[in-house]
Amino acid sequence: MEAKPRLPDDRVNLPSSHPLADAGQLIAFVVALGLLLFAAVAYSVELVVWLLPHDTEVRLAHELWPAEEPTADDAERHEKLQALVEALASGWPDNPYRLQVRIAREEQPNAFALPGGLVLVTEGLLDSAESENELAFVLGHEIGHFRGRDHLRGLGQGLLFQLVLASIGVGGGDIRLLGDTGLIAGLSFSRDQERAADRFGLELLQHHYGHAAGAGIFFERVASSDPVHTSMPTFISTHPDPRERAAEIRKLAAQRGYRLQGRLRPPL
Amino acid sequence: MVDLIVLLVLLLVTYGTGRWFEQRHFESIRQREAQLLPLLTSTLSTIPSSAPVERSEMVCGSVVVSLDYFKRFIAGLRGIIGGRIKPYEPLLDRARREAMLRMRERARAEGFDMVVNVRLETSRLASAAADGKRTAGVEILAFGTAVKLAAAG
C-alpha cells in the first residue's frame, strides 16, 4: 500500500464571509428585534394601563412601597401637605385614588406620582417653594399624572423590560430593586404627558384658589438655578424645557381666562 | 452613551488583535504542515506497511484556547437568535491543527516514521466567571501511536 500525503484543503472549516460583515448583520438584526420588542412592550403597557383594576394597582403598590409613618419632626408639615393635596384633588370628581403624601429626605427639589395614589415630595421642594400656591401647582401636576395614568405606564414599562432582560439573561432582574431606586429614577414621561399634567395642574390650582397665581413659578426657578437644564438643548432632555413650559402655562392660563395675579399664601 | 462607546472600542480593538493573531497563526500552521508532509499520519489502527516495527510510542499534542471579547460578544448575540457562530470556527480549526502539528512534530523529533491511530479530543476547562456560567477555554488534545519501522534488509 502506497500513501501519498498532501496538504488538506483548509478552507473547508472556515467561514467564507468577512467577520465584520457577519457581525454587522447580526447586530442589525438583534437591534431590529429589540426595537420590535420595545414597541410591543410599549403597546401592551398602553393597553394594560387602562385595564388594570384599581384595587390591583393599590395592592401592587402596597407591596412595592409598604406604608410608612411620618417621623415626629415633619408630622405637622406632612399633615398640612396631605390636607393641601386632598383639597386640590377635590377639583377632580372622578378621582378613584385615596391620595397619600410622603416626604422624601432629598435635597433635590422634585415630586413623583407613584402607583396606588402615593405622592412623593422631596424636602428640597418644600424648602425651596416660596408660596403654598407654587407648591400646589407642582402637586396638581402630579395629580395630573394620576389622571393620565402615566405613573402606571412608567412602572409597567420598567417592570416589563426588567422581565424581558432577565429572561434573556441580561441584567440583574430583581423586580424589588425597581421599587427602591430604579423605578423612581426611570420615571420619565413623554413631553405630551408632561404637558397634559401641567394643564390639569393649572385647572386644579384655579379650582382651589380661584386664581392661578404661582403656576409655573417652580419651573422658572429650576431654569435659572439648574445649570444642567439651561445648557441642555431642548430636544435631548426628556422633560420639556422649563422656560418653555412656564411660558406655555401662562399662555394657557390667558386662554382660559385664569388670573395669574392673586394673593399668595405662605409656604408650608 | 459612554458605555456604548467603551463597548464599541473594546469590540474593535479585540477584533483587530484577534484577527492579527489568527492570520499570523494560520501562516505558521500552513508552513509547518507543508514541512511535515512526509510524516505519514493516519487514523487507521494498523500500519500501512508490511515492514517490521522497530519501536513505537504514544505521542500527543495539546492546545488550550480561549475567546476574545469580540468573539464572545458575537456568540452572546447568537445565543439569542441562534445560528452559526462563525468567529468560533477558525478558532477551533486553528486549535485542532496546532494540536496535530505539535503531536507530529514530537514524533518527528523522536525519529519516528509515522503516527497511526490518531484521535482528537476536546474538553471544556473550568469556568472562569464566579457564577460558573462562562467557559475559560477548551483544550484540544491530539494523540496517536508513533511508529518507527525497522530498516529494510
mmCIF file with all atom_site columns, N, CA, C and O in Angstrom, chain B residues 5-53:
data_model
loop_
_atom_site.group_PDB
_atom_site.id
_atom_site.type_symbol
_atom_site.label_atom_id
_atom_site.label_alt_id
_atom_site.label_comp_id
_atom_site.label_asym_id
_atom_site.label_entity_id
_atom_site.label_seq_id
_atom_site.pdbx_PDB_ins_code
_atom_site.Cartn_x
_atom_site.Cartn_y
_atom_site.Cartn_z
_atom_site.occupancy
_atom_site.B_iso_or_equiv
_atom_site.pdbx_formal_charge
_atom_site.auth_seq_id
_atom_site.auth_comp_id
_atom_site.auth_asym_id
_atom_site.auth_atom_id
_atom_site.pdbx_PDB_model_num
ATOM 1   N N  . ILE B 1 5  ? -19.789 53.665 23.838 1.00 0.00 ? 5  ILE B N  1
ATOM 2   C CA . ILE B 1 5  ? -18.506 53.962 23.188 1.00 0.00 ? 5  ILE B CA 1
ATOM 3   C C  . ILE B 1 5  ? -17.436 52.992 23.675 1.00 0.00 ? 5  ILE B C  1
ATOM 4   O O  . ILE B 1 5  ? -16.662 52.451 22.878 1.00 0.00 ? 5  ILE B O  1
ATOM 5   N N  . VAL B 1 6  ? -17.419 52.755 24.986 1.00 0.00 ? 6  VAL B N  1
ATOM 6   C CA . VAL B 1 6  ? -16.447 51.805 25.547 1.00 0.00 ? 6  VAL B CA 1
ATOM 7   C C  . VAL B 1 6  ? -16.635 50.430 24.907 1.00 0.00 ? 6  VAL B C  1
ATOM 8   O O  . VAL B 1 6  ? -15.678 49.772 24.495 1.00 0.00 ? 6  VAL B O  1
ATOM 9   N N  . LEU B 1 7  ? -17.887 50.031 24.800 1.00 0.00 ? 7  LEU B N  1
ATOM 10  C CA . LEU B 1 7  ? -18.194 48.727 24.197 1.00 0.00 ? 7  LEU B CA 1
ATOM 11  C C  . LEU B 1 7  ? -17.686 48.663 22.763 1.00 0.00 ? 7  LEU B C  1
ATOM 12  O O  . LEU B 1 7  ? -17.037 47.692 22.351 1.00 0.00 ? 7  LEU B O  1
ATOM 13  N N  . LEU B 1 8  ? -17.957 49.715 22.012 1.00 0.00 ? 8  LEU B N  1
ATOM 14  C CA . LEU B 1 8  ? -17.570 49.742 20.604 1.00 0.00 ? 8  LEU B CA 1
ATOM 15  C C  . LEU B 1 8  ? -16.054 49.694 20.447 1.00 0.00 ? 8  LEU B C  1
ATOM 16  O O  . LEU B 1 8  ? -15.523 48.959 19.607 1.00 0.00 ? 8  LEU B O  1
ATOM 17  N N  . VAL B 1 9  ? -15.350 50.485 21.282 1.00 0.00 ? 9  VAL B N  1
ATOM 18  C CA . VAL B 1 9  ? -13.884 50.499 21.220 1.00 0.00 ? 9  VAL B CA 1
ATOM 19  C C  . VAL B 1 9  ? -13.340 49.118 21.580 1.00 0.00 ? 9  VAL B C  1
ATOM 20  O O  . VAL B 1 9  ? -12.472 48.566 20.896 1.00 0.00 ? 9  VAL B O  1
ATOM 21  N N  . LEU B 1 10 ? -13.882 48.531 22.647 1.00 0.00 ? 10 LEU B N  1
ATOM 22  C CA . LEU B 1 10 ? -13.451 47.196 23.069 1.00 0.00 ? 10 LEU B CA 1
ATOM 23  C C  . LEU B 1 10 ? -13.646 46.185 21.940 1.00 0.00 ? 10 LEU B C  1
ATOM 24  O O  . LEU B 1 10 ? -12.768 45.377 21.645 1.00 0.00 ? 10 LEU B O  1
ATOM 25  N N  . LEU B 1 11 ? -14.810 46.256 21.301 1.00 0.00 ? 11 LEU B N  1
ATOM 26  C CA . LEU B 1 11 ? -15.111 45.316 20.225 1.00 0.00 ? 11 LEU B CA 1
ATOM 27  C C  . LEU B 1 11 ? -14.127 45.480 19.076 1.00 0.00 ? 11 LEU B C  1
ATOM 28  O O  . LEU B 1 11 ? -13.578 44.497 18.572 1.00 0.00 ? 11 LEU B O  1
ATOM 29  N N  . LEU B 1 12 ? -13.883 46.730 18.677 1.00 0.00 ? 12 LEU B N  1
ATOM 30  C CA . LEU B 1 12 ? -12.998 46.969 17.534 1.00 0.00 ? 12 LEU B CA 1
ATOM 31  C C  . LEU B 1 12 ? -11.560 46.550 17.851 1.00 0.00 ? 12 LEU B C  1
ATOM 32  O O  . LEU B 1 12 ? -10.900 45.923 17.028 1.00 0.00 ? 12 LEU B O  1
ATOM 33  N N  . VAL B 1 13 ? -11.112 46.922 19.064 1.00 0.00 ? 13 VAL B N  1
ATOM 34  C CA . VAL B 1 13 ? -9.740  46.577 19.436 1.00 0.00 ? 13 VAL B CA 1
ATOM 35  C C  . VAL B 1 13 ? -9.562  45.065 19.505 1.00 0.00 ? 13 VAL B C  1
ATOM 36  O O  . VAL B 1 13 ? -8.617  44.505 18.946 1.00 0.00 ? 13 VAL B O  1
ATOM 37  N N  . THR B 1 14 ? -10.491 44.375 20.162 1.00 0.00 ? 14 THR B N  1
ATOM 38  C CA . THR B 1 14 ? -10.334 42.927 20.303 1.00 0.00 ? 14 THR B CA 1
ATOM 39  C C  . THR B 1 14 ? -10.530 42.230 18.963 1.00 0.00 ? 14 THR B C  1
ATOM 40  O O  . THR B 1 14 ? -9.928  41.201 18.702 1.00 0.00 ? 14 THR B O  1
ATOM 41  N N  . TYR B 1 15 ? -11.359 42.818 18.104 1.00 0.00 ? 15 TYR B N  1
ATOM 42  C CA . TYR B 1 15 ? -11.475 42.255 16.753 1.00 0.00 ? 15 TYR B CA 1
ATOM 43  C C  . TYR B 1 15 ? -10.126 42.353 16.038 1.00 0.00 ? 15 TYR B C  1
ATOM 44  O O  . TYR B 1 15 ? -9.643  41.397 15.447 1.00 0.00 ? 15 TYR B O  1
ATOM 45  N N  . GLY B 1 16 ? -9.497  43.531 16.138 1.00 0.00 ? 16 GLY B N  1
ATOM 46  C CA . GLY B 1 16 ? -8.216  43.762 15.457 1.00 0.00 ? 16 GLY B CA 1
ATOM 47  C C  . GLY B 1 16 ? -7.135  42.833 15.958 1.00 0.00 ? 16 GLY B C  1
ATOM 48  O O  . GLY B 1 16 ? -6.459  42.169 15.162 1.00 0.00 ? 16 GLY B O  1
ATOM 49  N N  . THR B 1 17 ? -6.987  42.755 17.289 1.00 0.00 ? 17 THR B N  1
ATOM 50  C CA . THR B 1 17 ? -5.925  41.896 17.822 1.00 0.00 ? 17 THR B CA 1
ATOM 51  C C  . THR B 1 17 ? -6.217  40.432 17.498 1.00 0.00 ? 17 THR B C  1
ATOM 52  O O  . THR B 1 17 ? -5.322  39.692 17.090 1.00 0.00 ? 17 THR B O  1
ATOM 53  N N  . GLY B 1 18 ? -7.465  40.026 17.650 1.00 0.00 ? 18 GLY B N  1
ATOM 54  C CA . GLY B 1 18 ? -7.842  38.639 17.375 1.00 0.00 ? 18 GLY B CA 1
ATOM 55  C C  . GLY B 1 18 ? -7.547  38.271 15.929 1.00 0.00 ? 18 GLY B C  1
ATOM 56  O O  . GLY B 1 18 ? -6.992  37.213 15.643 1.00 0.00 ? 18 GLY B O  1
ATOM 57  N N  . ARG B 1 19 ? -7.876  39.174 15.042 1.00 0.00 ? 19 ARG B N  1
ATOM 58  C CA . ARG B 1 19 ? -7.678  38.932 13.610 1.00 0.00 ? 19 ARG B CA 1
ATOM 59  C C  . ARG B 1 19 ? -6.183  38.825 13.286 1.00 0.00 ? 19 ARG B C  1
ATOM 60  O O  . ARG B 1 19 ? -5.761  37.989 12.516 1.00 0.00 ? 19 ARG B O  1
ATOM 61  N N  . TRP B 1 20 ? -5.408  39.700 13.937 1.00 0.00 ? 20 TRP B N  1
ATOM 62  C CA . TRP B 1 20 ? -3.969  39.720 13.678 1.00 0.00 ? 20 TRP B CA 1
ATOM 63  C C  . TRP B 1 20 ? -3.339  38.391 14.122 1.00 0.00 ? 20 TRP B C  1
ATOM 64  O O  . TRP B 1 20 ? -2.597  37.747 13.385 1.00 0.00 ? 20 TRP B O  1
ATOM 65  N N  . PHE B 1 21 ? -3.670  37.964 15.345 1.00 0.00 ? 21 PHE B N  1
ATOM 66  C CA . PHE B 1 21 ? -3.129  36.698 15.846 1.00 0.00 ? 21 PHE B CA 1
ATOM 67  C C  . PHE B 1 21 ? -3.566  35.535 14.967 1.00 0.00 ? 21 PHE B C  1
ATOM 68  O O  . PHE B 1 21 ? -2.798  34.624 14.682 1.00 0.00 ? 21 PHE B O  1
ATOM 69  N N  . GLU B 1 22 ? -4.803  35.593 14.539 1.00 0.00 ? 22 GLU B N  1
ATOM 70  C CA . GLU B 1 22 ? -5.349  34.491 13.754 1.00 0.00 ? 22 GLU B CA 1
ATOM 71  C C  . GLU B 1 22 ? -4.588  34.344 12.440 1.00 0.00 ? 22 GLU B C  1
ATOM 72  O O  . GLU B 1 22 ? -4.188  33.240 12.057 1.00 0.00 ? 22 GLU B O  1
ATOM 73  N N  . GLN B 1 23 ? -4.376  35.475 11.766 1.00 0.00 ? 23 GLN B N  1
ATOM 74  C CA . GLN B 1 23 ? -3.706  35.381 10.466 1.00 0.00 ? 23 GLN B CA 1
ATOM 75  C C  . GLN B 1 23 ? -2.264  34.922 10.613 1.00 0.00 ? 23 GLN B C  1
ATOM 76  O O  . GLN B 1 23 ? -1.777  34.125 9.818  1.00 0.00 ? 23 GLN B O  1
ATOM 77  N N  . ARG B 1 24 ? -1.604  35.433 11.656 1.00 0.00 ? 24 ARG B N  1
ATOM 78  C CA . ARG B 1 24 ? -0.227  35.007 11.896 1.00 0.00 ? 24 ARG B CA 1
ATOM 79  C C  . ARG B 1 24 ? -0.166  33.517 12.188 1.00 0.00 ? 24 ARG B C  1
ATOM 80  O O  . ARG B 1 24 ? 0.704   32.801 11.702 1.00 0.00 ? 24 ARG B O  1
ATOM 81  N N  . HIS B 1 25 ? -1.122  33.052 12.974 1.00 0.00 ? 25 HIS B N  1
ATOM 82  C CA . HIS B 1 25 ? -1.127  31.639 13.349 1.00 0.00 ? 25 HIS B CA 1
ATOM 83  C C  . HIS B 1 25 ? -1.386  30.755 12.129 1.00 0.00 ? 25 HIS B C  1
ATOM 84  O O  . HIS B 1 25 ? -0.736  29.728 11.954 1.00 0.00 ? 25 HIS B O  1
ATOM 85  N N  . PHE B 1 26 ? -2.326  31.178 11.295 1.00 0.00 ? 26 PHE B N  1
ATOM 86  C CA . PHE B 1 26 ? -2.633  30.380 10.098 1.00 0.00 ? 26 PHE B CA 1
ATOM 87  C C  . PHE B 1 26 ? -1.408  30.258 9.193  1.00 0.00 ? 26 PHE B C  1
ATOM 88  O O  . PHE B 1 26 ? -1.142  29.194 8.635  1.00 0.00 ? 26 PHE B O  1
ATOM 89  N N  . GLU B 1 27 ? -0.656  31.368 9.078  1.00 0.00 ? 27 GLU B N  1
ATOM 90  C CA . GLU B 1 27 ? 0.568   31.317 8.259  1.00 0.00 ? 27 GLU B CA 1
ATOM 91  C C  . GLU B 1 27 ? 1.526   30.262 8.789  1.00 0.00 ? 27 GLU B C  1
ATOM 92  O O  . GLU B 1 27 ? 2.060   29.445 8.026  1.00 0.00 ? 27 GLU B O  1
ATOM 93  N N  . SER B 1 28 ? 1.720   30.322 10.119 1.00 0.00 ? 28 SER B N  1
ATOM 94  C CA . SER B 1 28 ? 2.634   29.367 10.746 1.00 0.00 ? 28 SER B CA 1
ATOM 95  C C  . SER B 1 28 ? 2.129   27.937 10.567 1.00 0.00 ? 28 SER B C  1
ATOM 96  O O  . SER B 1 28 ? 2.908   27.023 10.269 1.00 0.00 ? 28 SER B O  1
ATOM 97  N N  . ILE B 1 29 ? 0.814   27.734 10.721 1.00 0.00 ? 29 ILE B N  1
ATOM 98  C CA . ILE B 1 29 ? 0.251   26.390 10.582 1.00 0.00 ? 29 ILE B CA 1
ATOM 99  C C  . ILE B 1 29 ? 0.492   25.842 9.179  1.00 0.00 ? 29 ILE B C  1
ATOM 100 O O  . ILE B 1 29 ? 0.959   24.709 9.011  1.00 0.00 ? 29 ILE B O  1
ATOM 101 N N  . ARG B 1 30 ? 0.218   26.659 8.177  1.00 0.00 ? 30 ARG B N  1
ATOM 102 C CA . ARG B 1 30 ? 0.345   26.193 6.790  1.00 0.00 ? 30 ARG B CA 1
ATOM 103 C C  . ARG B 1 30 ? 1.802   25.823 6.469  1.00 0.00 ? 30 ARG B C  1
ATOM 104 O O  . ARG B 1 30 ? 2.064   24.815 5.838  1.00 0.00 ? 30 ARG B O  1
ATOM 105 N N  . GLN B 1 31 ? 2.704   26.664 6.974  1.00 0.00 ? 31 GLN B N  1
ATOM 106 C CA . GLN B 1 31 ? 4.129   26.418 6.732  1.00 0.00 ? 31 GLN B CA 1
ATOM 107 C C  . GLN B 1 31 ? 4.573   25.109 7.363  1.00 0.00 ? 31 GLN B C  1
ATOM 108 O O  . GLN B 1 31 ? 5.235   24.283 6.726  1.00 0.00 ? 31 GLN B O  1
ATOM 109 N N  . ARG B 1 32 ? 4.190   24.895 8.607  1.00 0.00 ? 32 ARG B N  1
ATOM 110 C CA . ARG B 1 32 ? 4.625   23.690 9.327  1.00 0.00 ? 32 ARG B CA 1
ATOM 111 C C  . ARG B 1 32 ? 3.949   22.454 8.769  1.00 0.00 ? 32 ARG B C  1
ATOM 112 O O  . ARG B 1 32 ? 4.558   21.374 8.733  1.00 0.00 ? 32 ARG B O  1
ATOM 113 N N  . GLU B 1 33 ? 2.709   22.595 8.339  1.00 0.00 ? 33 GLU B N  1
ATOM 114 C CA . GLU B 1 33 ? 2.032   21.432 7.747  1.00 0.00 ? 33 GLU B CA 1
ATOM 115 C C  . GLU B 1 33 ? 2.761   20.985 6.481  1.00 0.00 ? 33 GLU B C  1
ATOM 116 O O  . GLU B 1 33 ? 2.895   19.794 6.219  1.00 0.00 ? 33 GLU B O  1
ATOM 117 N N  . ALA B 1 34 ? 3.224   21.975 5.706  1.00 0.00 ? 34 ALA B N  1
ATOM 118 C CA . ALA B 1 34 ? 3.956   21.640 4.479  1.00 0.00 ? 34 ALA B CA 1
ATOM 119 C C  . ALA B 1 34 ? 5.264   20.932 4.817  1.00 0.00 ? 34 ALA B C  1
ATOM 120 O O  . ALA B 1 34 ? 5.649   19.960 4.152  1.00 0.00 ? 34 ALA B O  1
ATOM 121 N N  . GLN B 1 35 ? 5.939   21.390 5.873  1.00 0.00 ? 35 GLN B N  1
ATOM 122 C CA . GLN B 1 35 ? 7.197   20.751 6.268  1.00 0.00 ? 35 GLN B CA 1
ATOM 123 C C  . GLN B 1 35 ? 6.992   19.315 6.726  1.00 0.00 ? 35 GLN B C  1
ATOM 124 O O  . GLN B 1 35 ? 7.840   18.455 6.515  1.00 0.00 ? 35 GLN B O  1
ATOM 125 N N  . LEU B 1 36 ? 5.868   19.062 7.383  1.00 0.00 ? 36 LEU B N  1
ATOM 126 C CA . LEU B 1 36 ? 5.630   17.747 7.973  1.00 0.00 ? 36 LEU B CA 1
ATOM 127 C C  . LEU B 1 36 ? 4.944   16.782 7.004  1.00 0.00 ? 36 LEU B C  1
ATOM 128 O O  . LEU B 1 36 ? 4.589   15.681 7.384  1.00 0.00 ? 36 LEU B O  1
ATOM 129 N N  . LEU B 1 37 ? 4.747   17.234 5.802  1.00 0.00 ? 37 LEU B N  1
ATOM 130 C CA . LEU B 1 37 ? 4.005   16.436 4.824  1.00 0.00 ? 37 LEU B CA 1
ATOM 131 C C  . LEU B 1 37 ? 4.528   14.994 4.711  1.00 0.00 ? 37 LEU B C  1
ATOM 132 O O  . LEU B 1 37 ? 3.723   14.057 4.651  1.00 0.00 ? 37 LEU B O  1
ATOM 133 N N  . PRO B 1 38 ? 5.860   14.780 4.713  1.00 0.00 ? 38 PRO B N  1
ATOM 134 C CA . PRO B 1 38 ? 6.346   13.400 4.553  1.00 0.00 ? 38 PRO B CA 1
ATOM 135 C C  . PRO B 1 38 ? 6.015   12.496 5.742  1.00 0.00 ? 38 PRO B C  1
ATOM 136 O O  . PRO B 1 38 ? 6.063   11.269 5.595  1.00 0.00 ? 38 PRO B O  1
ATOM 137 N N  . LEU B 1 39 ? 5.720   13.037 6.906  1.00 0.00 ? 39 LEU B N  1
ATOM 138 C CA . LEU B 1 39 ? 5.422   12.196 8.078  1.00 0.00 ? 39 LEU B CA 1
ATOM 139 C C  . LEU B 1 39 ? 3.979   11.703 7.980  1.00 0.00 ? 39 LEU B C  1
ATOM 140 O O  . LEU B 1 39 ? 3.035   12.459 8.188  1.00 0.00 ? 39 LEU B O  1
ATOM 141 N N  . LEU B 1 40 ? 3.841   10.441 7.646  1.00 0.00 ? 40 LEU B N  1
ATOM 142 C CA . LEU B 1 40 ? 2.520   9.862  7.442  1.00 0.00 ? 40 LEU B CA 1
ATOM 143 C C  . LEU B 1 40 ? 1.715   9.897  8.746  1.00 0.00 ? 40 LEU B C  1
ATOM 144 O O  . LEU B 1 40 ? 2.216   9.508  9.795  1.00 0.00 ? 40 LEU B O  1
ATOM 145 N N  . THR B 1 41 ? 0.498   10.374 8.656  1.00 0.00 ? 41 THR B N  1
ATOM 146 C CA . THR B 1 41 ? -0.364  10.454 9.850  1.00 0.00 ? 41 THR B CA 1
ATOM 147 C C  . THR B 1 41 ? -1.718  9.884  9.472  1.00 0.00 ? 41 THR B C  1
ATOM 148 O O  . THR B 1 41 ? -2.300  10.297 8.459  1.00 0.00 ? 41 THR B O  1
ATOM 149 N N  . SER B 1 42 ? -2.206  8.946  10.262 1.00 0.00 ? 42 SER B N  1
ATOM 150 C CA . SER B 1 42 ? -3.428  8.255  9.846  1.00 0.00 ? 42 SER B CA 1
ATOM 151 C C  . SER B 1 42 ? -4.298  7.926  11.038 1.00 0.00 ? 42 SER B C  1
ATOM 152 O O  . SER B 1 42 ? -3.822  7.784  12.167 1.00 0.00 ? 42 SER B O  1
ATOM 153 N N  . THR B 1 43 ? -5.585  7.784  10.772 1.00 0.00 ? 43 THR B N  1
ATOM 154 C CA . THR B 1 43 ? -6.498  7.380  11.849 1.00 0.00 ? 43 THR B CA 1
ATOM 155 C C  . THR B 1 43 ? -6.660  5.858  11.895 1.00 0.00 ? 43 THR B C  1
ATOM 156 O O  . THR B 1 43 ? -7.348  5.342  12.773 1.00 0.00 ? 43 THR B O  1
ATOM 157 N N  . LEU B 1 44 ? -6.062  5.154  10.945 1.00 0.00 ? 44 LEU B N  1
ATOM 158 C CA . LEU B 1 44 ? -6.153  3.686  10.950 1.00 0.00 ? 44 LEU B CA 1
ATOM 159 C C  . LEU B 1 44 ? -5.408  3.125  12.162 1.00 0.00 ? 44 LEU B C  1
ATOM 160 O O  . LEU B 1 44 ? -4.434  3.699  12.616 1.00 0.00 ? 44 LEU B O  1
ATOM 161 N N  . SER B 1 45 ? -5.863  1.974  12.648 1.00 0.00 ? 45 SER B N  1
ATOM 162 C CA . SER B 1 45 ? -5.175  1.387  13.792 1.00 0.00 ? 45 SER B CA 1
ATOM 163 C C  . SER B 1 45 ? -4.093  0.394  13.351 1.00 0.00 ? 45 SER B C  1
ATOM 164 O O  . SER B 1 45 ? -3.452  -0.231 14.185 1.00 0.00 ? 45 SER B O  1
ATOM 165 N N  . THR B 1 46 ? -3.929  0.270  12.028 1.00 0.00 ? 46 THR B N  1
ATOM 166 C CA . THR B 1 46 ? -2.885  -0.634 11.539 1.00 0.00 ? 46 THR B CA 1
ATOM 167 C C  . THR B 1 46 ? -1.837  0.173  10.785 1.00 0.00 ? 46 THR B C  1
ATOM 168 O O  . THR B 1 46 ? -2.098  1.299  10.339 1.00 0.00 ? 46 THR B O  1
ATOM 169 N N  . ILE B 1 47 ? -0.676  -0.416 10.640 1.00 0.00 ? 47 ILE B N  1
ATOM 170 C CA . ILE B 1 47 ? 0.418   0.250  9.924  1.00 0.00 ? 47 ILE B CA 1
ATOM 171 C C  . ILE B 1 47 ? 0.279   -0.057 8.428  1.00 0.00 ? 47 ILE B C  1
ATOM 172 O O  . ILE B 1 47 ? 0.145   -1.224 8.051  1.00 0.00 ? 47 ILE B O  1
ATOM 173 N N  . PRO B 1 48 ? 0.267   0.977  7.614  1.00 0.00 ? 48 PRO B N  1
ATOM 174 C CA . PRO B 1 48 ? 0.134   0.718  6.181  1.00 0.00 ? 48 PRO B CA 1
ATOM 175 C C  . PRO B 1 48 ? 1.448   0.252  5.567  1.00 0.00 ? 48 PRO B C  1
ATOM 176 O O  . PRO B 1 48 ? 1.960   0.827  4.607  1.00 0.00 ? 48 PRO B O  1
ATOM 177 N N  . SER B 1 49 ? 2.042   -0.773 6.170  1.00 0.00 ? 49 SER B N  1
ATOM 178 C CA . SER B 1 49 ? 3.304   -1.289 5.664  1.00 0.00 ? 49 SER B CA 1
ATOM 179 C C  . SER B 1 49 ? 3.498   -2.700 6.217  1.00 0.00 ? 49 SER B C  1
ATOM 180 O O  . SER B 1 49 ? 3.007   -3.025 7.308  1.00 0.00 ? 49 SER B O  1
ATOM 181 N N  . SER B 1 50 ? 4.215   -3.560 5.485  1.00 0.00 ? 50 SER B N  1
ATOM 182 C CA . SER B 1 50 ? 4.455   -4.909 5.970  1.00 0.00 ? 50 SER B CA 1
ATOM 183 C C  . SER B 1 50 ? 5.801   -5.019 6.683  1.00 0.00 ? 50 SER B C  1
ATOM 184 O O  . SER B 1 50 ? 6.147   -6.061 7.206  1.00 0.00 ? 50 SER B O  1
ATOM 185 N N  . ALA B 1 51 ? 6.551   -3.946 6.699  1.00 0.00 ? 51 ALA B N  1
ATOM 186 C CA . ALA B 1 51 ? 7.870   -3.970 7.333  1.00 0.00 ? 51 ALA B CA 1
ATOM 187 C C  . ALA B 1 51 ? 7.734   -4.151 8.844  1.00 0.00 ? 51 ALA B C  1
ATOM 188 O O  . ALA B 1 51 ? 6.763   -3.688 9.438  1.00 0.00 ? 51 ALA B O  1
ATOM 189 N N  . PRO B 1 52 ? 8.702   -4.811 9.483  1.00 0.00 ? 52 PRO B N  1
ATOM 190 C CA . PRO B 1 52 ? 8.628   -4.996 10.935 1.00 0.00 ? 52 PRO B CA 1
ATOM 191 C C  . PRO B 1 52 ? 8.825   -3.667 11.681 1.00 0.00 ? 52 PRO B C  1
ATOM 192 O O  . PRO B 1 52 ? 9.499   -2.770 11.171 1.00 0.00 ? 52 PRO B O  1
ATOM 193 N N  . VAL B 1 53 ? 8.218   -3.587 12.832 1.00 0.00 ? 53 VAL B N  1
ATOM 194 C CA . VAL B 1 53 ? 8.278   -2.363 13.632 1.00 0.00 ? 53 VAL B CA 1
ATOM 195 C C  . VAL B 1 53 ? 9.499   -2.398 14.537 1.00 0.00 ? 53 VAL B C  1
ATOM 196 O O  . VAL B 1 53 ? 9.742   -3.385 15.229 1.00 0.00 ? 53 VAL B O  1
#
